[in-house]
Amino acid sequence: MQRIFTRPQALTDVPFHYCPGCPHGIVHRLVAECIDELGVRERTVGIAPVGCAVFAYNYFNCDMIQAAHGRAPAVATGVKRAQPDAVVFTYQGDGDLAAIGTAEIIHAATRGERITVVFINNAIYGMTGGQMAPTTLVGQETTTTPRGRDASYHGHPVRVSEMLALLDGTAYVARVSVHGPGHVNRAKRALRKAFEVQIHNLGFSLVEVVSACPTNWGMTPVEALRWVEQNMLPYYRLGEFKTPGQGEA
Amino acid sequence: MAELVLMKGNEAIAEAAIRAGCRFYAGYPITPQNELCEYMARRMPEVGGTFIQSESEIAAINMVYGAGSAGARAMTSSSSPGISLKQEGISYLAGAEVPGVIVNMVRGGPGLGSIQPAQSDYFQATRGGGHGDYRTVVLGPGSIQEAVELTMLAFDIADRYRNPVVVLGDGMLGQMMEPVRFPDTPPPSPQPKPWATTGTRGRGHPNIINSLYIEAEACERHNQRLQEKYRRIEREEVRYELVDPEAEYFLVAYGTGSRICRAVIARAQAEGLRVGMVRPITLWPFPQVAIEQVVERARAFLAVEMSAGQMVEDVRLAVAGRCPVYFFGRTGGAVPTPQEVMSRLKMIVEGRGGEL
Ligand SMILES: Cc1ncc(C[n+]2csc(CCOP(=O)(O)OP(=O)(O)O)c2C)c(N)n1
Ligand code: SF4
């Protein structure tokens, strides 16, 4: 019998704690597959965020560091500079990366740190129970925008990829989604490219994954995926915003 | 014998760090420690190390957390307001048991305060400073030569215990120049760090650097282990200087404060007063044992600080009511003069000690 589907080597044999229908698990798997395919597991150091993915250090079968909320890019900078040969990635949510850690992500990007950032944009703070994130859409209800996000009162949602693509230090910036099989495949290709950019020493790379939080959005997994397509994607345009040597698209 | 060179305190500390094998430095400018940052910017590339001017003190300490996790000897430096920002990261270093050296060239506070030398970060440094039950080893050099030696020692202690170590200087120590001798001996070859996150190659299993223990019991077990380590540090790393153990009155001072007290002792002895000094070199662990050596004979202790009275609390704890403990301090960046300390001392000797 031929085995055609197995757990990637870069994942441990530990069940994910994520809610049913949560895309965090899919993205973990994609990242692990990239690490396997590129043959870099033994020199990979991952940085876990604060957020639902805080336990990522239990799931990735490579060296892992748990960082303070938002500080993963600074921690990754320290690792990469101390060990230029390492393949370093951070895995961060939108609260982590686009609120408390905005300074760290922008400056790691402008420095052109040779790191790869996996940025999960689910438009909400998952772990703390569904509060507004910087990426929460206008009109979206959260526990701290109970009547929906009002741009004139709560401010506007931030588009991280577009913003970072403007910086000279970034080499690869893409936004992908995982709400259907075709998208999952495209997400995988983008993640792989982001790691390759790092391995070829071309600069900072980031893949934003438009994600879902069925639990805190108060939806079934299927409803949540539909909501991604209908509400998130019109605002968070998918595509490659910057590729090496090409400048901003 | 190494030659004597004239150096500014900040620069001497930077050079000492490099000679101790520090190969990663991240910092953010703040007076009065800028020369340290600038020296690192110049020297680090020469020795194959990394200098990063970070976007903030928060980023700098987290870079140290990353570099330290990856096995490098890593350092950051700042002054009071910047150290407040580093406290988040220092707590993480302590919690995840990552070695790192933090230099604080203390200035007057609170808030933006002044840029003049002060010792008002003693509580912050010796009590943990950030959140959670943790300790950092705190070294308080009294001269630039000692700053060099203690900075080198700081890296050893940090590695030995996998714990952050603070070098607590002040604006005066950072800015003044003194002759120093760097030890001839090459830095010890770095000890293996089998716990470091350097990639799993040759190891087989992943290393995880982490301070999260989601269950209360697991977190408590982790804390108990940390506390055992702190007790071991208290047994093994206490350092102090005792000036004239036969004296009757004892000044207690560290760092720049102790320099002023040396001038006071010379004057007092010229006037026939038996005055000595307990000079803590490790501020945590506090040298209780130094107090024990003289407390039975002492008539009084006078803690002299560039603060409103912080170390004096440790002196009182150590003395435990066995004799009176007085305090004299100036704050905000003002430095006590020998005359001021002398007149306070005389009041005590003459039985007009006033407030304890
Ligand atoms: C300094 C600090 N502030 C706040 C928190 C609490 N906190 C934990 S997770 C989180 C939000 C995480 O949201 P996000 O990054 O979007 O990740 P998600 O949980 O949605 O995957 C917050 C605010 C913390 N742990 N540390
Ligand atoms: S709370 Fe949301 S983001 Fe977190 S695991 Fe559950 S579904 Fe996923």
PDB file of C-alpha atoms and ligand atoms in Angstrom, chain A residues 18-19 22 24 52 122 126-127 212-216, ligand 2:
ATOM      1  CA  TYR A  18      -7.697  25.017  18.167  1.00  0.00           C
ATOM      2  CA  CYS A  19     -11.498  25.272  17.922  1.00  0.00           C
ATOM      3  CA  CYS A  22     -10.255  27.221  12.968  1.00  0.00           C
ATOM      4  CA  HIS A  24      -4.780  28.032  12.502  1.00  0.00           C
ATOM      5  CA  CYS A  52      -4.431  31.549  20.080  1.00  0.00           C
ATOM      6  CA  ASN A 122      -8.806  36.833  11.613  1.00  0.00           C
ATOM      7  CA  GLY A 126      -9.335  35.230  19.491  1.00  0.00           C
ATOM      8  CA  MET A 127      -7.566  34.189  22.629  1.00  0.00           C
ATOM      9  CA  ALA A 212     -11.444  33.041  10.423  1.00  0.00           C
ATOM     10  CA  CYS A 213     -12.464  32.753  14.032  1.00  0.00           C
ATOM     11  CA  PRO A 214     -15.753  30.872  13.989  1.00  0.00           C
ATOM     12  CA  THR A 215     -15.892  30.823  17.778  1.00  0.00           C
ATOM     13  CA  ASN A 216     -15.613  34.538  18.355  1.00  0.00           C
TER      14      ASN A 216
HETATM   15  S1  SF4 C   2     -10.761  31.385  19.307  1.00  0.00           S
HETATM   16 FE1  SF4 C   2     -10.857  31.708  17.111  1.00  0.00          FE
HETATM   17  S2  SF4 C   2      -8.733  31.963  16.425  1.00  0.00           S
HETATM   18 FE2  SF4 C   2      -8.715  31.042  18.458  1.00  0.00          FE
HETATM   19  S3  SF4 C   2      -8.634  28.844  18.127  1.00  0.00           S
HETATM   20 FE3  SF4 C   2     -10.767  29.379  18.365  1.00  0.00          FE
HETATM   21  S4  SF4 C   2     -11.496  29.778  16.285  1.00  0.00           S
HETATM   22 FE4  SF4 C   2      -9.277  29.786  16.238  1.00  0.00          FE
END
